[in-house]
Amino acid sequence: MTTQTYTVAGMTCGHCVSSVTEEVQAIDGVTDVDVDLATGRLTVTADKVETDAVRAAVQDAGYSLVDG
Amino acid sequence: MTTQTYTVAGMTCGHCVSSVTEEVQAIDGVTDVDVDLATGRLTVTADKVETDAVRAAVQDAGYSLVDG
């Protein structure tokens, strides 16, 4: 199991956090997702975290990864 | 038909707008709802707009009326 952290830009409220969490949780193999609104920090736990999949999920939610 | 405008505090994104719109639209007799994120302006059209019901709906969505 691997944990990887990212920074998400553009989240402004709890609805945004929910949207990002749902999209990232839907990625195959992801077992845990934590999103912190204040810092934009996204923490993903999976057998093998695929950054491309995380980036796509965050974009599907309507936000973007910073430096990702 | 009457149209009444209010100002909603605390909305930060389109999800917030959707939440407020849904709650206010659910009020009996309301036929049209418009929410502007940039200004916080909420416009309600109904046979008779009941401010107490609008205030309650906005609070149910997690926000508050300004001066209302």
Coordinates of N, CA and C in Angstrom, one line a residue:
Chain A
M1 N 0.9 -1.2 0.0 CA 0.0 0.0 0.0 C 0.9 1.2 0.0
T2 N 0.5 2.2 -0.8 CA 1.3 3.4 -1.0 C 0.4 4.6 -0.7
T3 N 1.0 5.6 -0.1 CA 0.2 6.9 0.1 C 1.0 8.0 -0.6
Q4 N 0.2 8.8 -1.4 CA 0.8 9.9 -2.1 C 0.0 11.1 -1.8
T5 N 0.7 12.3 -1.7 CA 0.0 13.5 -1.5 C 0.1 14.4 -2.7
Y6 N -0.9 15.2 -2.9 CA -1.0 16.2 -4.0 C -1.6 17.5 -3.5
T7 N -1.5 18.5 -4.3 CA -2.2 19.8 -4.0 C -3.2 20.1 -5.1
V8 N -4.5 20.3 -4.6 CA -5.6 20.6 -5.6 C -5.9 22.1 -5.5
A9 N -6.0 22.7 -6.7 CA -6.3 24.1 -6.7 C -7.8 24.3 -7.0
G10 N -8.4 25.3 -6.5 CA -9.7 25.8 -6.9 C -10.8 25.4 -5.9
M11 N -10.6 24.6 -4.9 CA -11.6 24.1 -4.0 C -12.0 25.3 -3.0
T12 N -13.3 25.6 -2.9 CA -13.7 26.7 -2.1 C -14.6 26.3 -0.9
C13 N -15.2 25.1 -1.0 CA -16.1 24.8 0.1 C -16.2 23.3 0.3
G14 N -17.0 22.9 1.2 CA -17.2 21.5 1.5 C -17.7 20.7 0.3
H15 N -18.6 21.3 -0.5 CA -19.1 20.6 -1.7 C -17.9 20.2 -2.6
C16 N -17.0 21.2 -2.8 CA -15.8 20.9 -3.6 C -15.0 19.7 -3.1
V17 N -14.8 19.7 -1.8 CA -14.1 18.6 -1.1 C -14.8 17.3 -1.4
S18 N -16.1 17.3 -1.3 CA -16.9 16.1 -1.6 C -16.8 15.6 -3.0
S19 N -16.8 16.5 -3.9 CA -16.7 16.2 -5.4 C -15.3 15.5 -5.7
V20 N -14.3 16.1 -5.1 CA -12.9 15.6 -5.4 C -12.8 14.2 -4.7
T21 N -13.3 14.1 -3.5 CA -13.2 12.8 -2.8 C -13.9 11.7 -3.5
E22 N -15.1 12.0 -4.0 CA -15.9 11.0 -4.7 C -15.2 10.5 -6.0
E23 N -14.7 11.5 -6.8 CA -14.0 11.1 -8.0 C -12.8 10.3 -7.8
V24 N -12.0 10.7 -6.8 CA -10.7 10.0 -6.6 C -11.0 8.6 -5.9
Q25 N -12.0 8.5 -5.1 CA -12.3 7.2 -4.5 C -12.8 6.2 -5.5
A26 N -13.3 6.7 -6.7 CA -13.8 5.9 -7.7 C -12.7 5.2 -8.6
I27 N -11.4 5.7 -8.3 CA -10.3 5.1 -9.1 C -10.1 3.7 -8.6
D28 N -9.9 2.8 -9.5 CA -9.6 1.4 -9.2 C -8.4 1.3 -8.3
G29 N -8.5 0.5 -7.2 CA -7.4 0.3 -6.3 C -7.2 1.3 -5.2
V30 N -7.9 2.4 -5.3 CA -7.8 3.4 -4.2 C -8.6 2.9 -3.0
T31 N -7.9 2.9 -1.9 CA -8.5 2.4 -0.6 C -8.8 3.6 0.3
D32 N -8.2 4.7 0.2 CA -8.4 5.8 1.1 C -8.1 7.1 0.5
V33 N -9.0 8.1 0.7 CA -8.8 9.5 0.2 C -9.1 10.5 1.3
D34 N -8.2 11.4 1.4 CA -8.4 12.5 2.4 C -8.2 13.8 1.7
V35 N -9.1 14.8 1.8 CA -8.9 16.1 1.2 C -9.1 17.1 2.3
D36 N -8.1 18.1 2.3 CA -8.1 19.2 3.3 C -8.4 20.5 2.5
L37 N -9.6 21.1 2.9 CA -10.0 22.3 2.1 C -9.0 23.4 2.3
A38 N -8.6 23.6 3.6 CA -7.8 24.8 3.9 C -6.5 24.8 3.1
T39 N -5.8 23.7 3.0 CA -4.5 23.6 2.3 C -4.6 23.1 0.9
G40 N -5.7 22.5 0.5 CA -5.9 21.9 -0.8 C -5.2 20.5 -0.9
R41 N -4.7 20.0 0.3 CA -4.0 18.8 0.3 C -4.9 17.6 0.0
L42 N -4.5 16.8 -0.9 CA -5.2 15.6 -1.3 C -4.3 14.4 -1.0
T43 N -4.7 13.5 -0.1 CA -3.9 12.3 0.2 C -4.6 11.1 -0.3
V44 N -3.9 10.3 -1.1 CA -4.5 9.1 -1.7 C -3.7 7.9 -1.3
T45 N -4.4 6.9 -0.9 CA -3.8 5.6 -0.5 C -4.3 4.5 -1.5
A46 N -3.4 3.8 -2.1 CA -3.8 2.7 -3.0 C -2.7 1.7 -3.1
D47 N -3.0 0.6 -3.7 CA -1.9 -0.4 -3.9 C -0.8 0.2 -4.7
K48 N -1.1 0.9 -5.7 CA -0.2 1.7 -6.5 C -0.9 2.9 -7.0
V49 N -0.4 4.1 -6.5 CA -1.1 5.3 -6.8 C -0.7 5.8 -8.2
E50 N -1.6 5.9 -9.1 CA -1.3 6.3 -10.5 C -1.6 7.8 -10.6
T51 N -0.6 8.6 -10.7 CA -0.8 10.1 -10.7 C -1.7 10.5 -11.9
D52 N -1.5 9.9 -13.0 CA -2.3 10.3 -14.2 C -3.8 10.1 -13.9
A53 N -4.1 9.0 -13.2 CA -5.5 8.7 -12.9 C -6.1 9.7 -11.8
V54 N -5.2 10.1 -10.9 CA -5.6 11.0 -9.9 C -5.8 12.4 -10.5
R55 N -4.9 12.8 -11.4 CA -5.1 14.1 -12.1 C -6.4 14.1 -12.9
A56 N -6.7 13.0 -13.6 CA -7.9 12.9 -14.4 C -9.1 13.0 -13.5
A57 N -9.1 12.3 -12.4 CA -10.2 12.3 -11.5 C -10.5 13.7 -10.9
V58 N -9.4 14.4 -10.6 CA -9.5 15.8 -10.0 C -10.1 16.7 -11.1
Q59 N -9.6 16.5 -12.3 CA -10.2 17.3 -13.4 C -11.6 17.0 -13.7
D60 N -12.0 15.8 -13.6 CA -13.4 15.4 -13.8 C -14.3 16.1 -12.7
A61 N -13.7 16.3 -11.5 CA -14.5 17.0 -10.5 C -14.5 18.5 -10.7
G62 N -13.7 19.0 -11.6 CA -13.8 20.4 -12.0 C -12.6 21.2 -11.4
Y63 N -11.5 20.5 -10.9 CA -10.4 21.2 -10.3 C -9.1 20.7 -10.9
S64 N -8.0 21.2 -10.4 CA -6.7 20.8 -11.0 C -5.7 20.5 -10.0
L65 N -4.7 19.6 -10.4 CA -3.6 19.4 -9.5 C -2.6 20.5 -9.7
V66 N -1.9 20.9 -8.6 CA -0.9 21.9 -8.7 C 0.4 21.1 -8.8
D67 N 1.3 21.5 -9.8 CA 2.6 20.9 -10.0 C 2.4 19.4 -10.2
G68 N 1.3 18.9 -10.8 CA 1.1 17.5 -10.8 C 1.0 17.0 -12.2
Chain B
M1 N -48.4 36.9 -9.2 CA -47.1 36.4 -9.0 C -46.2 37.6 -8.5
T2 N -45.3 37.3 -7.5 CA -44.5 38.3 -6.9 C -43.0 37.8 -7.0
T3 N -42.1 38.8 -7.3 CA -40.7 38.5 -7.3 C -40.0 39.3 -6.2
Q4 N -39.2 38.6 -5.4 CA -38.6 39.2 -4.2 C -37.1 38.9 -4.3
T5 N -36.2 39.9 -4.0 CA -34.8 39.6 -4.0 C -34.2 39.6 -2.6
Y6 N -33.2 38.8 -2.4 CA -32.5 38.7 -1.1 C -31.0 38.6 -1.4
T7 N -30.2 38.7 -0.4 CA -28.8 38.5 -0.5 C -28.4 37.4 0.4
V8 N -27.7 36.4 -0.2 CA -27.2 35.2 0.6 C -25.7 35.3 0.8
A9 N -25.3 35.1 2.1 CA -23.9 35.1 2.4 C -23.3 33.7 2.5
G10 N -22.1 33.6 2.1 CA -21.3 32.4 2.3 C -21.2 31.5 1.1
M11 N -21.8 31.8 0.0 CA -21.7 30.9 -1.2 C -20.3 31.2 -1.8
T12 N -19.6 30.1 -2.2 CA -18.3 30.3 -2.7 C -18.1 29.6 -4.1
C13 N -19.1 28.8 -4.5 CA -18.9 28.1 -5.8 C -20.2 27.6 -6.4
G14 N -20.1 27.0 -7.5 CA -21.4 26.6 -8.2 C -22.1 25.6 -7.4
H15 N -21.4 24.8 -6.6 CA -22.2 23.8 -5.8 C -23.0 24.5 -4.7
C16 N -22.5 25.6 -4.2 CA -23.3 26.4 -3.2 C -24.5 26.9 -3.9
V17 N -24.4 27.4 -5.1 CA -25.5 28.0 -5.9 C -26.6 26.9 -6.1
S18 N -26.1 25.7 -6.5 CA -27.0 24.6 -6.7 C -27.8 24.2 -5.4
S19 N -27.1 24.2 -4.3 CA -27.7 23.8 -3.0 C -28.8 24.8 -2.6
V20 N -28.5 26.1 -2.8 CA -29.5 27.1 -2.4 C -30.7 27.1 -3.4
T21 N -30.4 26.9 -4.7 CA -31.4 26.9 -5.7 C -32.4 25.7 -5.4
E22 N -31.8 24.5 -5.1 CA -32.7 23.3 -4.9 C -33.6 23.5 -3.6
E23 N -33.0 24.1 -2.6 CA -33.8 24.2 -1.3 C -34.9 25.2 -1.5
V24 N -34.6 26.3 -2.2 CA -35.6 27.4 -2.4 C -36.7 26.9 -3.4
Q25 N -36.3 26.2 -4.4 CA -37.3 25.7 -5.4 C -38.2 24.7 -4.7
A26 N -37.8 24.1 -3.6 CA -38.7 23.1 -3.0 C -39.8 23.7 -2.1
I27 N -39.7 25.1 -2.0 CA -40.8 25.8 -1.2 C -42.1 25.7 -2.0
D28 N -43.2 25.4 -1.3 CA -44.5 25.4 -1.9 C -44.8 26.8 -2.5
G29 N -45.2 26.7 -3.8 CA -45.7 28.0 -4.4 C -44.6 28.7 -5.2
V30 N -43.3 28.3 -5.0 CA -42.2 29.0 -5.7 C -42.2 28.5 -7.1
T31 N -42.2 29.4 -8.1 CA -42.2 29.0 -9.5 C -40.8 29.3 -10.2
D32 N -40.0 30.2 -9.6 CA -38.7 30.5 -10.3 C -37.7 30.9 -9.2
V33 N -36.5 30.5 -9.4 CA -35.4 30.8 -8.5 C -34.2 31.2 -9.3
D34 N -33.6 32.3 -9.0 CA -32.3 32.6 -9.7 C -31.3 33.0 -8.6
V35 N -30.1 32.4 -8.7 CA -29.0 32.7 -7.7 C -27.8 33.2 -8.5
D36 N -27.3 34.3 -8.1 CA -26.0 34.9 -8.7 C -24.9 34.7 -7.7
L37 N -23.9 33.9 -8.1 CA -22.8 33.7 -7.1 C -22.0 34.9 -6.8
A38 N -21.7 35.7 -7.8 CA -20.8 36.8 -7.7 C -21.4 37.9 -6.7
T39 N -22.7 38.1 -6.7 CA -23.3 39.1 -5.9 C -24.0 38.5 -4.7
G40 N -24.2 37.2 -4.7 CA -25.0 36.6 -3.7 C -26.5 36.8 -3.8
R41 N -26.9 37.4 -4.9 CA -28.3 37.8 -5.1 C -29.2 36.6 -5.4
L42 N -30.2 36.5 -4.6 CA -31.2 35.4 -4.7 C -32.5 36.0 -5.1
T43 N -33.1 35.6 -6.3 CA -34.3 36.1 -6.7 C -35.4 35.0 -6.7
V44 N -36.5 35.3 -6.0 CA -37.5 34.2 -5.9 C -38.8 34.7 -6.4
T45 N -39.4 33.9 -7.3 CA -40.8 34.2 -7.8 C -41.8 33.2 -7.3
A46 N -42.9 33.7 -6.8 CA -43.9 32.8 -6.2 C -45.2 33.6 -6.2
D47 N -46.3 32.8 -6.0 CA -47.6 33.4 -5.8 C -47.5 34.5 -4.7
K48 N -46.9 34.1 -3.6 CA -46.7 35.0 -2.5 C -45.4 34.5 -1.9
V49 N -44.4 35.4 -1.9 CA -43.1 35.0 -1.4 C -43.1 35.1 0.1
E50 N -42.8 34.0 0.8 CA -42.8 34.0 2.3 C -41.3 34.1 2.7
T51 N -40.9 35.3 3.2 CA -39.5 35.4 3.6 C -39.0 34.4 4.6
D52 N -39.9 34.1 5.6 CA -39.5 33.1 6.6 C -39.2 31.8 6.0
A53 N -39.9 31.4 5.0 CA -39.7 30.1 4.3 C -38.4 30.2 3.5
V54 N -38.1 31.3 2.9 CA -36.9 31.5 2.1 C -35.7 31.4 3.0
R55 N -35.8 32.1 4.2 CA -34.7 32.1 5.1 C -34.4 30.7 5.6
A56 N -35.5 30.0 5.9 CA -35.3 28.6 6.4 C -34.7 27.7 5.3
A57 N -35.1 27.9 4.1 CA -34.5 27.1 3.0 C -33.0 27.4 2.8
V58 N -32.7 28.7 2.9 CA -31.3 29.1 2.7 C -30.5 28.5 3.8
Q59 N -31.0 28.5 5.0 CA -30.3 28.0 6.2 C -30.1 26.5 6.1
D60 N -31.2 25.8 5.5 CA -31.1 24.4 5.3 C -30.0 24.0 4.4
A61 N -29.8 24.9 3.4 CA -28.7 24.7 2.4 C -27.3 24.9 3.0
G62 N -27.3 25.6 4.2 CA -26.0 25.8 4.9 C -25.5 27.3 4.8
Y63 N -26.4 28.2 4.4 CA -26.0 29.6 4.2 C -27.0 30.5 5.0
S64 N -26.9 31.8 4.8 CA -27.7 32.7 5.5 C -28.1 33.9 4.7
L65 N -29.3 34.4 5.0 CA -29.7 35.7 4.4 C -29.1 36.8 5.1
V66 N -28.7 37.8 4.3 CA -28.1 39.1 4.8 C -29.3 40.0 5.0
D67 N -29.4 40.6 6.2 CA -30.4 41.6 6.5 C -31.8 41.0 6.2
G68 N -32.0 39.7 6.4 CA -33.2 39.1 6.1 C -33.9 38.4 7.2

